mmCIF file of C-alpha atoms and ligand atoms in Angstrom:
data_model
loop_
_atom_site.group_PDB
_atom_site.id
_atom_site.type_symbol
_atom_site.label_atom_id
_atom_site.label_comp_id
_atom_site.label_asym_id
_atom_site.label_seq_id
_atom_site.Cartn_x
_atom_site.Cartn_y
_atom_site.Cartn_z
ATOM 1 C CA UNK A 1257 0.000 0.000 0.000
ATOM 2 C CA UNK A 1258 1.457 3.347 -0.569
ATOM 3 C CA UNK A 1259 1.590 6.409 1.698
ATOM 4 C CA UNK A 1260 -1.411 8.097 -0.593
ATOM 5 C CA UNK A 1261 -3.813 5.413 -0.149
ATOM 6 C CA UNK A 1262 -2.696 5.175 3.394
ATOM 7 C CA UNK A 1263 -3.580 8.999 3.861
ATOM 8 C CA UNK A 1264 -6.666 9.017 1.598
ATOM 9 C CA UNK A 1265 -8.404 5.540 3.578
ATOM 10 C CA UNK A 1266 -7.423 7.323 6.947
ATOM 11 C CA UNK A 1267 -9.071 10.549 6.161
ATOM 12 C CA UNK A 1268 -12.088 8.574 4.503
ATOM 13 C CA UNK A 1269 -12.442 6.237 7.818
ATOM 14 C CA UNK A 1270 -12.593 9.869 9.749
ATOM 15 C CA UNK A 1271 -14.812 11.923 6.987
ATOM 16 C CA UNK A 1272 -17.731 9.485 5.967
ATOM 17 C CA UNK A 1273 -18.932 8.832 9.489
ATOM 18 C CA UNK A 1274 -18.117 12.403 10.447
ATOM 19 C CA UNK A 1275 -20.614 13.282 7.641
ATOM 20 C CA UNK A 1276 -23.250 10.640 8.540
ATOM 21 C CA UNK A 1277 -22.614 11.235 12.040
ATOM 22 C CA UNK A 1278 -22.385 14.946 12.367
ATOM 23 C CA UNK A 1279 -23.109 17.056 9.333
ATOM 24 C CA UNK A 1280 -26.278 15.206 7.673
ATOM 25 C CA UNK A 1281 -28.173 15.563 10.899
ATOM 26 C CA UNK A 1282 -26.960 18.757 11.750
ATOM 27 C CA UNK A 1283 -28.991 19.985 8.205
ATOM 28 C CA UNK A 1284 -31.919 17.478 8.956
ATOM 29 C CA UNK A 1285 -32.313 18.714 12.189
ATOM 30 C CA UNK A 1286 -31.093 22.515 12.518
ATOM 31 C CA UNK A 1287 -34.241 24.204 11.223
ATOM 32 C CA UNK A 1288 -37.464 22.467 12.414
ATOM 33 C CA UNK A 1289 -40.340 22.616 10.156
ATOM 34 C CA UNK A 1290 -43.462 23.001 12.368
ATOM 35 C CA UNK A 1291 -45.260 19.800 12.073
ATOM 36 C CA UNK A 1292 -49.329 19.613 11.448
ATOM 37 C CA UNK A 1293 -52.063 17.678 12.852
ATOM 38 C CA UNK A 1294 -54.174 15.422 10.656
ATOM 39 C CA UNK A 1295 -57.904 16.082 10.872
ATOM 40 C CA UNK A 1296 -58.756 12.628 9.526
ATOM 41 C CA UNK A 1297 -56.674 10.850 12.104
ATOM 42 C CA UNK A 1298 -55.587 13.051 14.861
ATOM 43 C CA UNK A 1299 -59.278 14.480 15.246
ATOM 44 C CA UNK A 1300 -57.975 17.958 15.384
ATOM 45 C CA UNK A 1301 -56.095 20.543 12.980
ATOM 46 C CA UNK A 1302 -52.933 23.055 13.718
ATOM 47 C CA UNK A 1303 -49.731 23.126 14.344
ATOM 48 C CA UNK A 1304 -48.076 21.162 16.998
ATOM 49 C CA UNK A 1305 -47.104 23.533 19.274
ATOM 50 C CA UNK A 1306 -44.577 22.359 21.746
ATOM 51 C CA UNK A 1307 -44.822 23.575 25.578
ATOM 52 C CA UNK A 1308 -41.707 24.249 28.078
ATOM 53 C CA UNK A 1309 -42.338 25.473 31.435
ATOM 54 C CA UNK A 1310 -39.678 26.665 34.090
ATOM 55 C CA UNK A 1311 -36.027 27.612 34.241
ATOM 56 C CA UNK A 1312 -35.008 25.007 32.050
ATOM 57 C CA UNK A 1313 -32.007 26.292 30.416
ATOM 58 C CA UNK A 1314 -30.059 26.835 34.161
ATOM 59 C CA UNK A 1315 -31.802 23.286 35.270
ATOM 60 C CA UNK A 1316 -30.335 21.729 32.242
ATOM 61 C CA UNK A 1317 -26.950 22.924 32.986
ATOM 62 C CA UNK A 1318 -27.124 21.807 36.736
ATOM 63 C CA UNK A 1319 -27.840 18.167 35.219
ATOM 64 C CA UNK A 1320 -25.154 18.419 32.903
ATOM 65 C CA UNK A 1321 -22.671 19.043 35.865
ATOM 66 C CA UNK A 1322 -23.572 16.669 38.150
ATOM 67 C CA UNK A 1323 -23.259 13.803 35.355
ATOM 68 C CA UNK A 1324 -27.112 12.728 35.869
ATOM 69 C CA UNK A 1325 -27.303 11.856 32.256
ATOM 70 C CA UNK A 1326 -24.083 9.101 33.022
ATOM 71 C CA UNK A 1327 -27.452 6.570 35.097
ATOM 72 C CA UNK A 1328 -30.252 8.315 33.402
ATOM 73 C CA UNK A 1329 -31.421 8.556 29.630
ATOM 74 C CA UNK A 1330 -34.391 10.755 28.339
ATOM 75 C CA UNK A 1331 -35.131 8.788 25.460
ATOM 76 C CA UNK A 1332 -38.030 6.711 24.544
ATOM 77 C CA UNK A 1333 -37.103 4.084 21.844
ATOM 78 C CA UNK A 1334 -40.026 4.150 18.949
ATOM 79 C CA UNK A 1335 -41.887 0.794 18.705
ATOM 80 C CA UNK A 1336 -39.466 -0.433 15.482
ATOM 81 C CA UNK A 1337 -36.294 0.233 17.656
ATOM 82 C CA UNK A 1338 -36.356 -1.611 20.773
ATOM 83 C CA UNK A 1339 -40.362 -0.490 22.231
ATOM 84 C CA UNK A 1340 -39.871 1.494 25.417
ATOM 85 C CA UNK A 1341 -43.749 2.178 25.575
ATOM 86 C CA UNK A 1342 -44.428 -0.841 27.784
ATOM 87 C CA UNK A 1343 -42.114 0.399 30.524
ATOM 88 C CA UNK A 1344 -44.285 1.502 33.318
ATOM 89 C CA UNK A 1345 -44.865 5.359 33.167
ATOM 90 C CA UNK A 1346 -41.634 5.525 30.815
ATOM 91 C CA UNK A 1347 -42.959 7.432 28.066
ATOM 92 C CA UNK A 1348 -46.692 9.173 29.728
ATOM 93 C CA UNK A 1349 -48.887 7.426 32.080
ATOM 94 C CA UNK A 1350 -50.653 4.216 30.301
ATOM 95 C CA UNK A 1351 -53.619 5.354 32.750
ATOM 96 C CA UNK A 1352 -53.920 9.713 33.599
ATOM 97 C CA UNK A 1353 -57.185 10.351 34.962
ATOM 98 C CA UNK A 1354 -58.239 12.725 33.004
ATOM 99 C CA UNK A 1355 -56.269 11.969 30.001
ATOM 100 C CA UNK A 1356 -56.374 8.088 29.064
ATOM 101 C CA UNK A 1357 -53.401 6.659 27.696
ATOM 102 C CA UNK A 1358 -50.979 9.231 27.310
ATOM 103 C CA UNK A 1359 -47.813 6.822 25.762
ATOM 104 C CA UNK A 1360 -45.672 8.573 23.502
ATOM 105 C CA UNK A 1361 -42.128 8.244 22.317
ATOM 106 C CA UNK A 1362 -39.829 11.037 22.092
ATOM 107 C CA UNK A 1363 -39.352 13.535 19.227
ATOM 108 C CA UNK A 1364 -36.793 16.237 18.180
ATOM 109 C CA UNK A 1365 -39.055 18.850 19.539
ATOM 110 C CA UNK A 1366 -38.867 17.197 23.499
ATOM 111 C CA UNK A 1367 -35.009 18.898 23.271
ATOM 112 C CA UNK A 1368 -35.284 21.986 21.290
ATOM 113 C CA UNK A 1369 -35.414 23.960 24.498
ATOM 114 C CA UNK A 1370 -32.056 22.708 25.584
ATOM 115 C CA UNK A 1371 -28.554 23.537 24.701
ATOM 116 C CA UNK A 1372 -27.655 19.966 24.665
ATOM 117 C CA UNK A 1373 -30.151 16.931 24.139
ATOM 118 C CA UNK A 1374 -29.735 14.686 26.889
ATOM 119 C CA UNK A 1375 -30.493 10.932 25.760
ATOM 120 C CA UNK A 1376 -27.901 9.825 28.194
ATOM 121 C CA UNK A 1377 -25.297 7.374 27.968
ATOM 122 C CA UNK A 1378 -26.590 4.603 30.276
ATOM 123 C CA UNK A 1379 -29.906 3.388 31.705
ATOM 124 C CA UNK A 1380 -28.260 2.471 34.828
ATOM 125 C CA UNK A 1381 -31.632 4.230 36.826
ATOM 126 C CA UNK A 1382 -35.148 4.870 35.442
ATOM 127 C CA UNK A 1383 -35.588 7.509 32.065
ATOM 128 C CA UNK A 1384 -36.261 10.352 33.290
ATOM 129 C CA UNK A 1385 -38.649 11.666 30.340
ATOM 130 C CA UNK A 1386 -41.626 11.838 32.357
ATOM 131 C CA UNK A 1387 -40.446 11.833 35.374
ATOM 132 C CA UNK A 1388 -42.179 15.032 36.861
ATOM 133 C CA UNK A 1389 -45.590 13.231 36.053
ATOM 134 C CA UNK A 1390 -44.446 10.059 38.019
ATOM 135 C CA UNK A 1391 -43.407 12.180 40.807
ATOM 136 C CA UNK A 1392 -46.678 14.419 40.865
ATOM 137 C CA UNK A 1393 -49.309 11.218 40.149
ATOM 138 C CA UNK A 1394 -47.567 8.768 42.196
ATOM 139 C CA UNK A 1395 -44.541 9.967 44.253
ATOM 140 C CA UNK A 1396 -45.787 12.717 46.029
ATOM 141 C CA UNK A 1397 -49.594 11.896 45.685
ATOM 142 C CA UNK A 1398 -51.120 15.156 47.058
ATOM 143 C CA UNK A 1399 -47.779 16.542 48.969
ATOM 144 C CA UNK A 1400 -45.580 19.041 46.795
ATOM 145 C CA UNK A 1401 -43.729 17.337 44.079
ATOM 146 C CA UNK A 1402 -40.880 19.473 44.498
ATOM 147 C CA UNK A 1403 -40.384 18.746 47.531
ATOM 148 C CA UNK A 1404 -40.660 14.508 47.363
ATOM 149 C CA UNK A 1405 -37.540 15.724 44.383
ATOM 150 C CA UNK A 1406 -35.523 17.779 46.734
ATOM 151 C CA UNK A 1407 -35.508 15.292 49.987
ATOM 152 C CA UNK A 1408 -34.444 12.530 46.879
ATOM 153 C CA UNK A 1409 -31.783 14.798 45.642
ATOM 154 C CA UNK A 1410 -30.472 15.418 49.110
ATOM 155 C CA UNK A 1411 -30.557 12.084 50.116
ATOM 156 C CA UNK A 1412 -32.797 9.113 48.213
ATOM 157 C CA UNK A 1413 -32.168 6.775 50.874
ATOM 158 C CA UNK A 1414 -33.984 8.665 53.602
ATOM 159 C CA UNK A 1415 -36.961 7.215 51.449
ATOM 160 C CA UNK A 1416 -38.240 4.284 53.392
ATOM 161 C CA UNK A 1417 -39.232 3.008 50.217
ATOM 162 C CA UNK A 1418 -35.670 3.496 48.650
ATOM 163 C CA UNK A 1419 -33.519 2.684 51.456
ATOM 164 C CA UNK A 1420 -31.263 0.937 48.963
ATOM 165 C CA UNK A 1421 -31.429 3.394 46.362
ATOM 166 C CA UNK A 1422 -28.616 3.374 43.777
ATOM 167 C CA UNK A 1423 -28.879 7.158 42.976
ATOM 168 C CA UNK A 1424 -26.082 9.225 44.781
ATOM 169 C CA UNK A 1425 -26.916 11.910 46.723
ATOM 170 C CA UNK A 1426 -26.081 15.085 46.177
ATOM 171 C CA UNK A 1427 -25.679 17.319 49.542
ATOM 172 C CA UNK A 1428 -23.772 20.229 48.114
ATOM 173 C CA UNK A 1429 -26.641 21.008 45.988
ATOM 174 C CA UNK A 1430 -28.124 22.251 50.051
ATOM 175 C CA UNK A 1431 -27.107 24.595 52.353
ATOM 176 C CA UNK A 1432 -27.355 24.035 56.318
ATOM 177 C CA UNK A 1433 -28.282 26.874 58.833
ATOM 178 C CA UNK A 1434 -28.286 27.503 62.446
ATOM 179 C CA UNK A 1435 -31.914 28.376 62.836
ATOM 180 C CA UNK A 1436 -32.141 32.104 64.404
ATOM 181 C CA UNK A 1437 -36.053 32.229 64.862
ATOM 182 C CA UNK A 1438 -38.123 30.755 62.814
ATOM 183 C CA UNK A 1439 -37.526 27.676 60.492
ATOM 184 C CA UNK A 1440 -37.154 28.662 57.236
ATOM 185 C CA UNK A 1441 -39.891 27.710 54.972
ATOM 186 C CA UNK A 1442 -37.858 25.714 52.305
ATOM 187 C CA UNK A 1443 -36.370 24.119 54.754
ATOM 188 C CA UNK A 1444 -36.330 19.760 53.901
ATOM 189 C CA UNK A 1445 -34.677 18.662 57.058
ATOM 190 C CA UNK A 1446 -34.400 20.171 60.670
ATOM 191 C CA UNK A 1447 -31.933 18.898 62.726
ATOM 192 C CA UNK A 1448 -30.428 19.620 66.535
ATOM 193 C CA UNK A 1449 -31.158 23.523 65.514
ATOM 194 C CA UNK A 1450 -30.008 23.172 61.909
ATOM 195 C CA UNK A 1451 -32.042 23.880 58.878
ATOM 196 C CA UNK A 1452 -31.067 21.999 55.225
ATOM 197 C CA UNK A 1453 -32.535 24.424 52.410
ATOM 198 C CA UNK A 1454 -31.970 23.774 48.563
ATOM 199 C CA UNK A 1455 -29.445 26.039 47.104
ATOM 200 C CA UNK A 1456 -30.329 27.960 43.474
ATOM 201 C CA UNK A 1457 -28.910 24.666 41.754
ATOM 202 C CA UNK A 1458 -31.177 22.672 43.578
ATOM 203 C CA UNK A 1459 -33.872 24.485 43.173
ATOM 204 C CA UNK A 1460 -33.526 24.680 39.278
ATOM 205 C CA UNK A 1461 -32.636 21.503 38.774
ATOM 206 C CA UNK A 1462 -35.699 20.423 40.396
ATOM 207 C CA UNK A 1463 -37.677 23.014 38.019
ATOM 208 C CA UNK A 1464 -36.106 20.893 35.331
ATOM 209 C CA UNK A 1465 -37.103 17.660 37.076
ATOM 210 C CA UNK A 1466 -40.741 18.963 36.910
ATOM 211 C CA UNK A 1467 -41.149 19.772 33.294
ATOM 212 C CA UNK A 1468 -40.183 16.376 32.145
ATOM 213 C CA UNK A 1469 -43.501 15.758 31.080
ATOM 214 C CA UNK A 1470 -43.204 14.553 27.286
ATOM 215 C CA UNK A 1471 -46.560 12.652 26.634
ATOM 216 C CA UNK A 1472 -48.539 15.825 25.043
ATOM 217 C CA UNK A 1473 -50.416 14.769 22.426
ATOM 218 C CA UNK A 1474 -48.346 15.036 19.181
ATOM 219 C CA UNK A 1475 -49.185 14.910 15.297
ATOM 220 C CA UNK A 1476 -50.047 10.823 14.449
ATOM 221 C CA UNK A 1477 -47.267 11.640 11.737
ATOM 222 C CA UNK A 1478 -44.361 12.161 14.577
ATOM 223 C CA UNK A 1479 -45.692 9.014 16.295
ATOM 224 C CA UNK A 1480 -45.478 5.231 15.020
ATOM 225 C CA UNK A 1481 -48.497 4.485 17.606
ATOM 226 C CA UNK A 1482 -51.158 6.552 16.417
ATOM 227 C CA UNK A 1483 -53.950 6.156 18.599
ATOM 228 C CA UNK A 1484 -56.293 3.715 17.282
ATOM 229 C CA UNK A 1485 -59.800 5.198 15.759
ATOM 230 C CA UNK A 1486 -62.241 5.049 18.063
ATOM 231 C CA UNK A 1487 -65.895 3.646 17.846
ATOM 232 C CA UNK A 1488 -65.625 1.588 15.246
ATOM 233 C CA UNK A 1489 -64.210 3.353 12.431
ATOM 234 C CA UNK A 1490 -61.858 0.452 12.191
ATOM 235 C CA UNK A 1491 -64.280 -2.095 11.327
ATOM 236 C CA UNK A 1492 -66.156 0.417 8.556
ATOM 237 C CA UNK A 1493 -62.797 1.404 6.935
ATOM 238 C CA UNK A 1494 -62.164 -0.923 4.454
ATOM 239 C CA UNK A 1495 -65.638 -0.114 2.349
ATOM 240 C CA UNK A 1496 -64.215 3.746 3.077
ATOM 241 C CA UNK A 1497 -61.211 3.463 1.362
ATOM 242 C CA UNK A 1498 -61.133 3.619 -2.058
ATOM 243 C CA UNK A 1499 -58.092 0.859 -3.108
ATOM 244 C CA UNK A 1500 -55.146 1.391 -5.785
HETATM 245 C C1 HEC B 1637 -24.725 6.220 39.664
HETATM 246 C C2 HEC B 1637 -25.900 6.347 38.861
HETATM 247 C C3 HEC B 1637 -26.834 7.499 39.097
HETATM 248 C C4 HEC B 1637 -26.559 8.848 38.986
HETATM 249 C C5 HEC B 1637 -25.241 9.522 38.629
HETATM 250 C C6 HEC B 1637 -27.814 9.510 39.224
HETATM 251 N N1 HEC B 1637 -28.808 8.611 39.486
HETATM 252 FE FE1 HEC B 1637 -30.742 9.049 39.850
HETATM 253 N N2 HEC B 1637 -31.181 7.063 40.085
HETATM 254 C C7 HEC B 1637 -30.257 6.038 39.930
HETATM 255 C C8 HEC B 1637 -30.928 4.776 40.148
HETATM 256 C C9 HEC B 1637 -30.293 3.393 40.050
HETATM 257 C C10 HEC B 1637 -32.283 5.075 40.422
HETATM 258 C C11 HEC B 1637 -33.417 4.062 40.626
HETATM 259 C C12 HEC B 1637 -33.943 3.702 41.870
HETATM 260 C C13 HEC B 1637 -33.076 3.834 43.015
HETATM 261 O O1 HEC B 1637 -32.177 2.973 43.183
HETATM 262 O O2 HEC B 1637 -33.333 4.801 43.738
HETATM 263 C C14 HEC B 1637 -32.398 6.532 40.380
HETATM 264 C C15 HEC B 1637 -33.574 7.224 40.618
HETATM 265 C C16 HEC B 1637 -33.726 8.576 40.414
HETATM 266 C C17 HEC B 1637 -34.973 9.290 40.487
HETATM 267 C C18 HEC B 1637 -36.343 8.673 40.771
HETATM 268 C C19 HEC B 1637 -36.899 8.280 39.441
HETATM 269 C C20 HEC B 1637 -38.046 7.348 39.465
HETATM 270 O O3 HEC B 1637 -38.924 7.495 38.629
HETATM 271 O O4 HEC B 1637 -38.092 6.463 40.333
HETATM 272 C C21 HEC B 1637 -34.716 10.600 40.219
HETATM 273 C C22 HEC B 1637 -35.712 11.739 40.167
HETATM 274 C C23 HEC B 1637 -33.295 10.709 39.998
HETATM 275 N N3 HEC B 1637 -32.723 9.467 40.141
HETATM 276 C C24 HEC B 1637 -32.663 11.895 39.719
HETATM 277 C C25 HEC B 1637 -31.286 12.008 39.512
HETATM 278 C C26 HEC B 1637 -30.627 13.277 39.248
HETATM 279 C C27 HEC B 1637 -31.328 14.603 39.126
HETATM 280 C C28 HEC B 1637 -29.305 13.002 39.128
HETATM 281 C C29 HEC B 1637 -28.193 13.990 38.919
HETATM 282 C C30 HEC B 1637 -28.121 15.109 39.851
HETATM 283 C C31 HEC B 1637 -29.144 11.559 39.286
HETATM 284 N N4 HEC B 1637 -30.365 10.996 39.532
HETATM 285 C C32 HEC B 1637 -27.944 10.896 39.200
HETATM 286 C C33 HEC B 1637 -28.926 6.176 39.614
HETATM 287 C C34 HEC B 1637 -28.256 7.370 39.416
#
């Protein structure tokens, strides 16, 4: 082999995936298109309008630092690339009250509020997708979500139900003070005269923690579970649809 194909099949082995890898989805990707709802199927017509709520941007950043995304991903696989709908409360609650079946996988537009997407690099504790709706419905059920999220942060094994919880806990996220009158009201633990309250990364990265809640109804295009019609329409489309 001589020193030109050397050179040329090195810089080939470091180009093509660098293309496929980097550049191709950085064009697919850097200008969404708004995406619109299907009258016919999604019972409903628009835009798809994503929602974000709270101080993501410094929550995201807190996250980043403390390596969350090394145990957690926030990524749920379609149905053709290893299903993670059946994972209980994964990807939307298979049973909101007022809602139904709220299942969805995620799409491009679950990130686009975020510097960085998070997927995460291991699944070493639950995703953490929807994890502000598993806190609210079932965590905290009727106490204050963000506060079930700050006693886990500070310490998940205080949890009699997670006394051998995997997830590390992270106390310099708090600050402790000598209580001088009263208790201060964000206070999580009070101890021999000592208050623990959340510091501002704690208390953003909790806001963060909240607004994982990625099981809005989206466009049945984006999804490869569109809900299934409903009364019947299954059974009457085949005389519907005009074939060829
Ligand atoms: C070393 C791996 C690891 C790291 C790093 C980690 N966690 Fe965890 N986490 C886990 C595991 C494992 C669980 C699952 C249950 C348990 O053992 O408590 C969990 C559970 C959780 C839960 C409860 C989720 C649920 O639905 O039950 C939350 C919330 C959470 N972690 C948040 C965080 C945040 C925020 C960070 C970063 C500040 C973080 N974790 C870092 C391993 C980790």
């Amino acid at each position: 082999m001589s020193f030109r194909q050397f050179a040329f099949g090195l810089t080939a082995c470091f180009l093509v995936p660098w293309v496929a890898i980097v550049i191709i989805p950085f064009f697919m990707m850097h200008h969404l298109k708004p995406v619109a709802y299907n009258e016919a199927t999604d019972g409903k017509d628009g835009l798809y309008r994503p929602q974000a709520t709270g101080r993501l941007v410094n929550g995201s950043e807190v996250y980043a630092a403390n390596g969350c995304y090394h145990c957690h991903s926030q990524l749920i696989r379609p149905v053709y690339a290893g299903n993670d709908l059946g994972r209980p409360d994964w990807a939307g609650l298979k049973s909101d009250e007022e809602r139904g079946d709220t299942r969805r996988q995620s799409n491009i537009f679950d990130y686009q509020f975020e510097k960085f997407a998070q997927i995460g690099e291991n699944r070493f504790g639950p995703d953490l997708s929807n994890v502000g709706l598993r806190v609210e419905k079932e965590y905290a059920k009727g106490s204050d979500p963000k506060v079930w999220l700050l006693n886990h942060l500070y310490n998940p094994r205080a949890n009699p139900k997670l006394v051998t919880s995997k997830c590390p806990s992270f106390p310099f996220l708090f600050e402790t003070k000598k209580i001088q009158g009263q208790t201060p009201a964000n206070a999580i633990v009070v101890k021999d005269g000592e208050a623990v309250v959340p510091s501002f990364e704690a208390d953003v990265l909790v806001d963060y923690l909240m607004s994982m809640k990625h099981d809005d109804a989206v466009p049945g295009s984006m999804n490869h579970l569109p809900p299934a019609p409903k009364g019947g329409a299954k059974a009457a489309a085949p005389a519907a649809a005009p074939k060829g």
